[in-house]
XYZ file of C-alpha atoms in Angstrom:
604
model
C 61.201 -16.479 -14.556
C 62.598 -19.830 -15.013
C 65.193 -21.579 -12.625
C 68.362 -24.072 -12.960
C 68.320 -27.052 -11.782
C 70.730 -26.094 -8.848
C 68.132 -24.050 -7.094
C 65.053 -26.523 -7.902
C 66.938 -29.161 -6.804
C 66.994 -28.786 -2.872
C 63.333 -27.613 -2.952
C 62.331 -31.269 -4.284
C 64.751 -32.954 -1.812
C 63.315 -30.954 0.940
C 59.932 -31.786 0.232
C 61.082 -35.511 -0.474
C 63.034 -35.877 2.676
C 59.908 -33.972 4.991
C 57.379 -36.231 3.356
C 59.633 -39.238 4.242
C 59.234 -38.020 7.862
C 55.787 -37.665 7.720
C 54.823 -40.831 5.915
C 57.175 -42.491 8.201
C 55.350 -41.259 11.888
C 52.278 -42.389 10.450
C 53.521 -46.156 8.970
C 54.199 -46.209 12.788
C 50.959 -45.591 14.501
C 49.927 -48.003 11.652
C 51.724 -50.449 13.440
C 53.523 -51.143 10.102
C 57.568 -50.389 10.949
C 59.105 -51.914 8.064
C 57.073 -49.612 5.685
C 58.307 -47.188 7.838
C 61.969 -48.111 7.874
C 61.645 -48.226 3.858
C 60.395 -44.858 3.338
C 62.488 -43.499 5.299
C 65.594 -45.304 3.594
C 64.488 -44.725 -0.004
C 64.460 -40.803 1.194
C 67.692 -40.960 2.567
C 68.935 -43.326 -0.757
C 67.185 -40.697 -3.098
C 69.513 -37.310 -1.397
C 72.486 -39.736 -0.693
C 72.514 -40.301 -4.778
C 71.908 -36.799 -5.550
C 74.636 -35.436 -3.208
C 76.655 -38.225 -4.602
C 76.885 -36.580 -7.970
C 77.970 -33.024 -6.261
C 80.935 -34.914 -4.405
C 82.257 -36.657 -7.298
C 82.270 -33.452 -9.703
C 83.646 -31.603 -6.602
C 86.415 -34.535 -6.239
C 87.518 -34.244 -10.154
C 87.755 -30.603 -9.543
C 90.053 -31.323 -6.780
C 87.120 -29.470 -4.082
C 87.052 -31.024 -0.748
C 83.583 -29.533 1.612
C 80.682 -30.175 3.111
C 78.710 -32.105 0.551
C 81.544 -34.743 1.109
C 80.929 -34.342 4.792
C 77.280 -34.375 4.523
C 77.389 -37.656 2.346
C 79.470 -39.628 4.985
C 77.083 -38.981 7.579
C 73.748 -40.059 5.772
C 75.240 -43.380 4.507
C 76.797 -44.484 7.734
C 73.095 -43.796 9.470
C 71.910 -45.946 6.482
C 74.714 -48.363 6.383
C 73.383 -49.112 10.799
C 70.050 -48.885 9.872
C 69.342 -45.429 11.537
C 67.103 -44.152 9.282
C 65.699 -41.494 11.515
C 68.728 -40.173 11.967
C 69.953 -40.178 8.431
C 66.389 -38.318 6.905
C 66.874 -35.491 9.594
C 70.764 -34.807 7.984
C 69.069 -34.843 4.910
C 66.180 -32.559 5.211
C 68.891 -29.981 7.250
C 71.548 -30.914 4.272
C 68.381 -30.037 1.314
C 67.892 -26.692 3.774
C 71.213 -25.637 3.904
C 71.472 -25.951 0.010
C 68.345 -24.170 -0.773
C 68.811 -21.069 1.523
C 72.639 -20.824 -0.229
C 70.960 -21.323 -4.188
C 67.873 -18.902 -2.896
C 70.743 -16.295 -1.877
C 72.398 -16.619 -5.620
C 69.349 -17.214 -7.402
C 70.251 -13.915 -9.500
C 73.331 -14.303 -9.613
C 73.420 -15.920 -13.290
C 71.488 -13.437 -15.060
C 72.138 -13.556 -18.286
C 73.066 -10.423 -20.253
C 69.463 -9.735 -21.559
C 69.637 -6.182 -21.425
C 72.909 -5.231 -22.482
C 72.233 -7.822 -25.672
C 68.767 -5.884 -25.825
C 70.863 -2.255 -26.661
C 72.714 -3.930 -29.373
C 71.157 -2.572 -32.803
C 70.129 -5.031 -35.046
C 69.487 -2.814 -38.681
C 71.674 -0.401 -40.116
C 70.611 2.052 -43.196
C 73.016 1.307 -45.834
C 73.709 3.698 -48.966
C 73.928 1.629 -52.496
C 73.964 4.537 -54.922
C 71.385 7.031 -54.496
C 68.970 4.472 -52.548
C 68.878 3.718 -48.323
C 68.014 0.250 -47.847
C 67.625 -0.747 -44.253
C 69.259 -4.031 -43.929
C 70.579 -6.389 -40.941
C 73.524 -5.456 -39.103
C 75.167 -9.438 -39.733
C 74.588 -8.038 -43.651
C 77.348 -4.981 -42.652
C 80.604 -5.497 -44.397
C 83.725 -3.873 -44.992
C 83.672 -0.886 -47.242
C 80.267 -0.394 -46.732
C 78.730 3.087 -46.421
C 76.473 3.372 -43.376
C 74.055 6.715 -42.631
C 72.948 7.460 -38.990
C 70.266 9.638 -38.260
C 70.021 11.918 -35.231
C 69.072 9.508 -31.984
C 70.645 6.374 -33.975
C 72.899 4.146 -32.546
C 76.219 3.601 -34.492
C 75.941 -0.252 -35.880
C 79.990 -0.814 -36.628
C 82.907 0.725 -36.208
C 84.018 2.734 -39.399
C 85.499 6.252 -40.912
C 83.428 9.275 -40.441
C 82.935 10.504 -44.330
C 80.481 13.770 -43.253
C 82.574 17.210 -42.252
C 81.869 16.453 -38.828
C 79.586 14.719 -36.181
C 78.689 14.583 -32.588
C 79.014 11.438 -29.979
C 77.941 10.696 -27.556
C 80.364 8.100 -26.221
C 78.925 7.649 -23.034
C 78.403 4.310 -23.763
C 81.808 3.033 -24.380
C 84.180 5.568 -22.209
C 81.834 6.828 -19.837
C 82.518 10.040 -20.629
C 79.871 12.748 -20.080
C 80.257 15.301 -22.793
C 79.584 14.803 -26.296
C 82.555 14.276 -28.522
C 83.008 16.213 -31.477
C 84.803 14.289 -34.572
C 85.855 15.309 -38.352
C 86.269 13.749 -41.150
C 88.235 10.689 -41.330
C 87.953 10.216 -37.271
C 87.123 6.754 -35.937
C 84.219 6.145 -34.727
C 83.111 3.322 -32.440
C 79.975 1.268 -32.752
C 78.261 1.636 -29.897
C 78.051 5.902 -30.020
C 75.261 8.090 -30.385
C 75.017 10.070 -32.878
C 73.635 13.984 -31.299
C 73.791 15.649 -34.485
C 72.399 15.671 -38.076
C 72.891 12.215 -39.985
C 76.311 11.348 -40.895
C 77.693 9.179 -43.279
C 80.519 6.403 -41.793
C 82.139 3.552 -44.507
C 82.606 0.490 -42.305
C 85.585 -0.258 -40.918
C 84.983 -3.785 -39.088
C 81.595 -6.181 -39.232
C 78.807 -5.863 -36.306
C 80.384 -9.149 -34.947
C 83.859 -7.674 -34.581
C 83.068 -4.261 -33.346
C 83.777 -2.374 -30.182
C 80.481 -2.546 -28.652
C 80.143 -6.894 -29.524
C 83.592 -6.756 -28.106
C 82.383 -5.358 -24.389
C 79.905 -7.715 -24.603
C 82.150 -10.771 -25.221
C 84.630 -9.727 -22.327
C 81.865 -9.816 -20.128
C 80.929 -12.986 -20.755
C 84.602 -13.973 -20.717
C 85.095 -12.633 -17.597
C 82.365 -14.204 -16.100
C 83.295 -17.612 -16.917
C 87.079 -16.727 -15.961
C 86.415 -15.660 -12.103
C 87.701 -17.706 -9.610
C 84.902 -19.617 -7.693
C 84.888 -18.650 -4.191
C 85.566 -21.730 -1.412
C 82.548 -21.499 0.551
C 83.340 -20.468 4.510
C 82.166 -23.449 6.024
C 84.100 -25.969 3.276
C 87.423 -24.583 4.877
C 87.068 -26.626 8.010
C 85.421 -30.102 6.572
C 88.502 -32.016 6.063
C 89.531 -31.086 9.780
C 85.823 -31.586 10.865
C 85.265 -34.961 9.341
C 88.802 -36.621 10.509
C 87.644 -35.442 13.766
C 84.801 -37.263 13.800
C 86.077 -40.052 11.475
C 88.570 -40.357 14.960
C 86.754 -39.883 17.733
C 84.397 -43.067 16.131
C 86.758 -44.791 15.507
C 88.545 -45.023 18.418
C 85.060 -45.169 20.824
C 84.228 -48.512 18.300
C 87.790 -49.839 19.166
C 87.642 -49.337 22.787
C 84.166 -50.075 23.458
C 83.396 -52.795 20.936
C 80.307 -51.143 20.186
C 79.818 -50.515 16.735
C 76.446 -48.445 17.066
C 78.355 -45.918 18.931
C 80.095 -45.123 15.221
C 76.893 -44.447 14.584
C 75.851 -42.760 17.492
C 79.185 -40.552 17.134
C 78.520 -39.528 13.152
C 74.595 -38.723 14.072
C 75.822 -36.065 16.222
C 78.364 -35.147 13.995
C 76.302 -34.134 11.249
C 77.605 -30.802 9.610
C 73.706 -29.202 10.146
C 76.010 -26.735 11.946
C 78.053 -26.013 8.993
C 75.648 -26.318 6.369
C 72.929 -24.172 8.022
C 75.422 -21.787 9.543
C 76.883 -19.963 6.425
C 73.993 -19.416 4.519
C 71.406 -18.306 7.427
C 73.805 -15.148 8.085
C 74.811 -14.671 4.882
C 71.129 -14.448 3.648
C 70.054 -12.692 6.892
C 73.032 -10.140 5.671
C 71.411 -10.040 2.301
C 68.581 -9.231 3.447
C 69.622 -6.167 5.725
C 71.721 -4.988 2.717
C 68.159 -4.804 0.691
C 66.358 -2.800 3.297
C 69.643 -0.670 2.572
C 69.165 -0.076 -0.908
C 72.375 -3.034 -1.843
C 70.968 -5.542 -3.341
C 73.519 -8.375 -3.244
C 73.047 -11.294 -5.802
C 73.841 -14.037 -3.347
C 76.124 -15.093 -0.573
C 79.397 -15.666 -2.396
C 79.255 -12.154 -3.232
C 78.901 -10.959 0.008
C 81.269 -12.880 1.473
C 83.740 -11.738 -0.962
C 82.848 -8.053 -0.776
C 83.713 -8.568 3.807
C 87.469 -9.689 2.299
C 87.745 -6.801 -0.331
C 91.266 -4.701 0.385
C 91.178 -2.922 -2.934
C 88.785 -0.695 -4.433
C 88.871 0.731 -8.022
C 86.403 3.168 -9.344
C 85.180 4.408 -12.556
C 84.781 8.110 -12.844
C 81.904 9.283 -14.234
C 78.631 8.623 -12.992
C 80.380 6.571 -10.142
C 82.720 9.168 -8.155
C 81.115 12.478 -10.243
C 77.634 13.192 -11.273
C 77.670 12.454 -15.019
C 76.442 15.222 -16.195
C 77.824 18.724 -16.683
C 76.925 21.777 -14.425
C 77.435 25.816 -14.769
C 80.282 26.618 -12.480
C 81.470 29.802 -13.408
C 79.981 32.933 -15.668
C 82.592 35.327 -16.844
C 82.025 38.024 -19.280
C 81.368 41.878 -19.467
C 77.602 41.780 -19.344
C 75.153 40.880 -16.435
C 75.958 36.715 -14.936
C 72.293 36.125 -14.773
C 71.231 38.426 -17.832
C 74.043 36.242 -19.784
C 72.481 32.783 -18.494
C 69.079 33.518 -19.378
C 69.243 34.628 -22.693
C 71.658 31.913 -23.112
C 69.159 29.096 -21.673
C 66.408 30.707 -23.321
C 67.396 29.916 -27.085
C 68.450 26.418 -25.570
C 65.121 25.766 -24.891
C 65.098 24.453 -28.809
C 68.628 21.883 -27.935
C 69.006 18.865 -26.705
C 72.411 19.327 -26.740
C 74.004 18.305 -22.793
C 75.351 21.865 -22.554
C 71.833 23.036 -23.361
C 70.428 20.642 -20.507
C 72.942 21.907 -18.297
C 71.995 25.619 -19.112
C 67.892 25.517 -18.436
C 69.037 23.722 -15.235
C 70.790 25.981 -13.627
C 68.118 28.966 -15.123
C 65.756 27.117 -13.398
C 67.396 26.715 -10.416
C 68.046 30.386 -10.222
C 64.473 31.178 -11.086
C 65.444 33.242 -13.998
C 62.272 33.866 -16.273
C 62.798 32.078 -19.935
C 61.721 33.549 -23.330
C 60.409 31.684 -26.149
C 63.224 31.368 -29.165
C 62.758 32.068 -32.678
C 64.063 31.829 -35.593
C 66.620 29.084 -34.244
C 69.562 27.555 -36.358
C 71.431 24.612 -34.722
C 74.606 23.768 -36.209
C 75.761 20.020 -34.726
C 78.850 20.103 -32.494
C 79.005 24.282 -33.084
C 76.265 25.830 -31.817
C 72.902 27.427 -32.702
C 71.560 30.989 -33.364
C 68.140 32.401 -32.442
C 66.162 35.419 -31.761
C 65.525 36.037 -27.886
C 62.971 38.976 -27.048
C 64.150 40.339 -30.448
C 68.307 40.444 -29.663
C 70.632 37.644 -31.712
C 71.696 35.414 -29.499
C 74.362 32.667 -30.380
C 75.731 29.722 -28.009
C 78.641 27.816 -28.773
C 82.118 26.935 -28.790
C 84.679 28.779 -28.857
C 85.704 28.144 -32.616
C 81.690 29.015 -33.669
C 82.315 32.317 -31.822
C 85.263 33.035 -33.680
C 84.060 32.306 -37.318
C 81.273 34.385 -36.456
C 82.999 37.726 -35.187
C 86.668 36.780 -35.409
C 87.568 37.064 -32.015
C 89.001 34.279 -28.915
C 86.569 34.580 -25.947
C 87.592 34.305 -22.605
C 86.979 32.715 -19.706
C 88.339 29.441 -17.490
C 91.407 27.312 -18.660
C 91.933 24.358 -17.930
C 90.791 20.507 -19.795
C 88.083 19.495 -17.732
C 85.613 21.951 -18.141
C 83.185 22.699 -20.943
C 82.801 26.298 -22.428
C 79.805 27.952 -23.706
C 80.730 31.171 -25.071
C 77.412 33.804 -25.540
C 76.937 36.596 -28.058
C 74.258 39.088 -27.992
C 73.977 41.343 -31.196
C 77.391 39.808 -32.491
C 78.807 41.166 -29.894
C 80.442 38.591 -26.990
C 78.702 38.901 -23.564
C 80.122 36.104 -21.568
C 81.646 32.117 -21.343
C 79.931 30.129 -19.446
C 82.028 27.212 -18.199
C 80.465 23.609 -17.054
C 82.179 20.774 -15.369
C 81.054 17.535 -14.106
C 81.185 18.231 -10.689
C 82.573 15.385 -7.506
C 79.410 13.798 -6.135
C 78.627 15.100 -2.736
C 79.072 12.087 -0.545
C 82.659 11.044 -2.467
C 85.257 12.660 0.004
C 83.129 11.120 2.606
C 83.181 7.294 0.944
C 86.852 7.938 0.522
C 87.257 8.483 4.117
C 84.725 6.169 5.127
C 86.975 3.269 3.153
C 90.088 4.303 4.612
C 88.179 3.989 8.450
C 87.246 0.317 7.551
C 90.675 -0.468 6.442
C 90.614 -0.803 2.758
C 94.547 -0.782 1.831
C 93.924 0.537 -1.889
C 92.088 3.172 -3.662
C 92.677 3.143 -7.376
C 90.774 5.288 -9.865
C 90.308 3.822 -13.603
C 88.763 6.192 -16.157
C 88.030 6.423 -19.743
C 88.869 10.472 -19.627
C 91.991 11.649 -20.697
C 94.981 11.953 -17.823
C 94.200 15.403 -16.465
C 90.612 15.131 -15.851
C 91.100 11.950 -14.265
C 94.545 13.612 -12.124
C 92.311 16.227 -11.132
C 89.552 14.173 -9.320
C 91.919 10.809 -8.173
C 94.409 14.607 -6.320
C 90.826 16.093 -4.896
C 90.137 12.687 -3.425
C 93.500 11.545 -2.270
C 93.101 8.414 -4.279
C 96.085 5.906 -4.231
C 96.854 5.657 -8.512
C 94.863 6.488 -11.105
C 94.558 5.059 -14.640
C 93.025 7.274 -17.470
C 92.200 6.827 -21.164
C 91.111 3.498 -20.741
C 89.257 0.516 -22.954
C 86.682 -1.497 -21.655
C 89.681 -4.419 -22.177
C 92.142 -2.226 -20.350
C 89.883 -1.521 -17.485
C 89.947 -5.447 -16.714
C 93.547 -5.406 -17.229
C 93.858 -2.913 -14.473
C 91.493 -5.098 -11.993
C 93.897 -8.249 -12.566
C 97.063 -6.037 -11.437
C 95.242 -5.091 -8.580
C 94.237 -8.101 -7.515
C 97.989 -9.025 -6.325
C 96.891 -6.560 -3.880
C 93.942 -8.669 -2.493
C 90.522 -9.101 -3.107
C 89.186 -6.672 -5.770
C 86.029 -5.003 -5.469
C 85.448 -2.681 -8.736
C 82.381 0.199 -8.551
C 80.939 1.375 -11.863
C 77.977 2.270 -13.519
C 77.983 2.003 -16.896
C 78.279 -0.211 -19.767
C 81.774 0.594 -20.306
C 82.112 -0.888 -16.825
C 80.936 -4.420 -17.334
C 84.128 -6.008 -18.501
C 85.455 -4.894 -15.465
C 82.712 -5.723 -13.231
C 82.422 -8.697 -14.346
C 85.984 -9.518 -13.899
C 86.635 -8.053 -10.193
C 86.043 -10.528 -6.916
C 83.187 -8.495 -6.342
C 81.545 -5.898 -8.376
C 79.472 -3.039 -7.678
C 76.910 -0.691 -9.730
C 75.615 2.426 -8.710
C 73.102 4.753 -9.580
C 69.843 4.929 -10.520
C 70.236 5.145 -14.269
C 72.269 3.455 -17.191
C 72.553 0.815 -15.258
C 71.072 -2.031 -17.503
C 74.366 -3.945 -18.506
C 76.618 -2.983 -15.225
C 73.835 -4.404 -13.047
C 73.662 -7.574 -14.900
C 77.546 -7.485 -14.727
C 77.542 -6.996 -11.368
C 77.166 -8.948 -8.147
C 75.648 -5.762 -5.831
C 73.757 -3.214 -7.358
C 72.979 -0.092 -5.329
C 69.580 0.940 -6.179
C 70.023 4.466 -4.248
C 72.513 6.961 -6.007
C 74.798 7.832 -3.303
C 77.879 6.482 -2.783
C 77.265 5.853 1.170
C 75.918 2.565 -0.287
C 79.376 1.417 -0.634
C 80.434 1.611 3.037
C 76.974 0.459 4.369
C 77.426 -2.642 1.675
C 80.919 -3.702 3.076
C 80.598 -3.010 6.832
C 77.543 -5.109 6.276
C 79.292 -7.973 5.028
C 81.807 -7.640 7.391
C 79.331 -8.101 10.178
C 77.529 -11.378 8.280
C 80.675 -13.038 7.646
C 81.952 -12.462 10.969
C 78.475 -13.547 12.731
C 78.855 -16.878 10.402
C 82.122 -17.513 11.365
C 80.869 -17.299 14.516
C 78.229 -19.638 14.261
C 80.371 -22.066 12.271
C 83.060 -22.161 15.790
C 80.168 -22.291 17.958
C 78.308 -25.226 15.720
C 81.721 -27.201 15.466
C 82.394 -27.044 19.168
C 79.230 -27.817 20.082
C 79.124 -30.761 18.368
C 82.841 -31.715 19.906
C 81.109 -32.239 23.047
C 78.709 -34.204 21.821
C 80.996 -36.188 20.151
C 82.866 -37.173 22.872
C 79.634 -37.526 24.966
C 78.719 -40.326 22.007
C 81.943 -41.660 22.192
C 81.882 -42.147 25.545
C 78.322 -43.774 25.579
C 76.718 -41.381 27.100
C 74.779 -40.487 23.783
C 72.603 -43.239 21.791
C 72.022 -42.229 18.532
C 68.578 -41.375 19.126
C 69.085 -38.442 22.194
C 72.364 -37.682 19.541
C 69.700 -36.961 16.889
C 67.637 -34.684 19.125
C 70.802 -33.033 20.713
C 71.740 -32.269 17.354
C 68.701 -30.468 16.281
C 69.176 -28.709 19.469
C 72.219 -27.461 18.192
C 71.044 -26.709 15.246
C 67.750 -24.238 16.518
C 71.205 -22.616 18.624
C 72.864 -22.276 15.626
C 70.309 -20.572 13.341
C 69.291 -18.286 16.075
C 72.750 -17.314 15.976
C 73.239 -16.697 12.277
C 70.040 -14.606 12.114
C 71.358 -11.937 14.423
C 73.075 -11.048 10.661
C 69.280 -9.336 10.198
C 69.783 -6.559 12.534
């Protein structure tokens, strides 16, 4: 794994500025105190220039914090020849920065694995031959196959009778889609079925799945930079001090006590403060199962008021289960014979079927004999009776007749025949996770003002869930694009934090003040997307992750008052001549240890 210069970078000044120290202590038992005076300055000189370079770009971006602050103190302990003094703000100033860049160093992940998913051949027809080509060599017009378990390459025109989708992908939707001829279909689907032919519609570079990638990336670079905690009270922190040695030089006439006044006023407080319980909050949130990509993340996530969810896989399981068994013949007698001949699918239905046989113990039969038709259903022989799964409309080509069963648009129906004749529907839904109503209250407890539910599903499966959960709105049949369009609205409404899980969700991960993926699988793109990533697949994770924050940021924020006060005192102690710069230096580092101890209660 390689690192950026922003988190190498403090590592070399710490060792640079410790060294410095070191060499320094022993120049002086050497009896040799100008060596030691010139170490000690060319350390200081070295992390003065290097800060320098953060201030100015900080300046042009119109940024005011505490590397300005920082760099004041170290060249006015330089400038009065109190080198000591001025390596000790640097070492703390290095520390500060490497504990905040050790806290984000994953928070620039690159895309690897999303751009890892993206195919990079397609099988094109050119008359009666397949030549497998490069997906940049896709163009308009061009007729495409895709086999079973083959990703689509571009978005095109289905040309084959029919096909089925999986468009889990792109609209988080759990159940297969089924599509006829001259439907669109989106690059970035998997095809379930038997190989279909599509004639290309767009090139790889412009298609739906390149496009999710490309708002990521866009969204990334288009998120507001969070002002660091402790940068909100430099400018007050260095007039302060800029004042108070000031006016002890006036009245005194006794420049060193400028000095002796900026030693102690050294932002070590501020600088240390922040990161120590931000990281110690990081690292609680790890032994939690959140794994938080760095301190801006966290701190953002303690000031999130709105909270918008993607549906499936996020607030439901993902994945369809039996609910109901209706039918003239025997529930269980029905379900077996059904998940029997499903043994020979991999259809989701099919999945959903031998799991809840299994989890009824119900003994299963080896099929024979089995016909699948793709998006239909499939046929077999069952201890020697017909049995036939499907849809509704295979049931009625096959005897001519409408089953029953459960209405309603956000379930899926599995109608069963036995001997031609109809035994019973089974109907499947994608059922609430268990922990969701609990979340949803959980959020509400802590305060969060809005609860907004954004889904790829069409309007009455996503009504249905955002009425169950008392969620505040609720936006259905949504893009990847829209979904970002519907974290910018919110965001007049505060700080957004967005929870999702799959690819579909990146855009919009990317794009919120904070985002969040959960779940132990298909999480590849929405963790790199994201800034916390829930490892365990509950939804408790999200309440633990923000009443977590909460308690960092408000242990920092007491750590910076504490620091800042403290340092008051001193001040005026300084001022007042009470403090030389050399008991300031050690009072200071007092401070510091009080400080830090401070910031780590964030760990428990």
């Amino acid at each position: 794994m390689s690192y950026p210069l922003r988190q190498l970078r403090p590592v070399v000044l710490i060792l640079l500025s410790t060294f410095g120290i070191v060499a320094s202590i022993a120049f002086r038992f050497a009896s040799l105190p100008a060596a030691s005076s010139y170490v000690l300055a060319g350390c200081i000189l070295v992390t003065l220039l290097s800060l320098a370079v953060d201030v100015v770009a900080g300046l042009r971006a119109g940024e005011f914090g505490l590397d300005f602050l920082a760099a004041v103190a170290m060249a006015s302990a330089l400038w009065f020849g109190e080198n000591l003094a001025g390596a000790i703000v640097a070492v703390m100033y290095a520390g500060g920065q490497f504990l905040e860049a050790y806290a984000h160093h994953r928070a620039d992940e690159g895309m690897s694995d999303l751009l890892a998913k993206i195919p990079r051949t397609a099988h094109r027809l050119r008359g009666e031959d397949i030549e497998e080509v490069s997906v940049e060599a896709i163009a308009p017009d061009d007729i495409i196959l895709v086999r079973c378990g083959d990703v689509v390459t571009a978005d095109g025109i289905l040309q084959s009778k029919n096909a089925l989708l999986n468009q889990a992908l792109l609209t988080g939707e759990a159940l297969p889609a089924r599509l006829v001829r001259g439907s669109e279909v989106m690059s970035g689907t998997v095809n379930l079925g038997d190989a279909v032919e599509i004639r290309v519609l767009r090139s790889a570079k412009d298609s739906a799945y390149a496009g999710i990638v490309n708002l990521v990336e866009a969204a990334k670079r288009s998120k507001a930079k969070l002002v660091r905690l402790a940068d909100r009270y430099a400018l007050a922190f260095l007039s302060l001090a800029l004042a108070i040695a000031a006016a002890s030089a006036i009245v005194s006439g006794d420049l060193h006590r400028v000095v002796a006044v900026l030693v102690v006023a050294t932002p070590c407080p501020l600088i240390l403060a922040v990161p120590v319980a931000l990281a110690a909050g990081t690292s609680k949130a790890a032994r939690q199962g959140i794994l938080v990509k760095g301190s801006g993340p966290l701190e953002a996530l303690a000031t999130a008021s709105v909270v918008v969810f993607d549906k499936t896989g996020t607030l439901t399981l993902g994945e369809p289960v039996v609910t109901q068994i209706d039918g003239p013949e025997d529930p269980d007698e029905v379900l077996r014979l059904a998940a029997s001949l499903d043994q020979a699918s991999a259809h989701v239905a099919a999945v959903a079927l031998l799991k809840e046989a299994r989890r009824r113990h119900l003994r299963l039969s080896r099929p024979s004999e089995v016909v699948e038709r793709p998006g239909a259903g499939i046929t077999g022989l069952v201890d020697g009776q017909r049995i036939s799964v499907g849809s509704e409309n295979y049931v009625e080509r096959q005897e001519g007749v409408a089953p029953g069963g459960s209405n309603g648009s956000t379930a899926l129906r599995a109608s069963v025949m036995i001997n031609g004749k109809v035994a019973g529907v089974i109907t499947m839904e994608d059922r609430l996770r268990s922990d969701a109503r609990a979340t949803i209250d959980g959020l509400r407890t802590l305060g969060i003002k809005r609860l907004v539910l954004a889904s790829g599903d069409e309007r009455s499966i996503a009504a249905a869930v955002a009425s169950t959960l008392s969620l505040d709105a609720v936006k259905s049949r949504l893009s990847p694009a829209d979904k970002v369009a519907v974290i910018k609205e919110e965001r007049t409404g505060g700080p957004v934090l967005m929870v999702g899980d799959g690819v579909n969700d990146a855009p919009a991960l990317a794009a919120a003040d904070v985002g969040m993926a959960i779940g132990s699988q298909n999480l590849a793109a929405a963790a790199q997307a994201a800034d916390i990533v829930l490892v365990r697949d509950s939804l408790r994770g999200i309440v633990d992750a923000i009443t977590t924050a909460r308690r960092a940021r408000n242990i920092a924020l007491q750590s910076v008052l504490a620091g800042m006060g403290l340092s008051l005192l001193a001040m005026i102690a300084a001022g007042l001549g009470y403090l030389p710069p050399v008991a300031g230096a050690m009072l200071q580092e007092v401070i510091d240890v009080a400080v830090i101890v401070n910031a780590l209660r964030a760990l428990h």
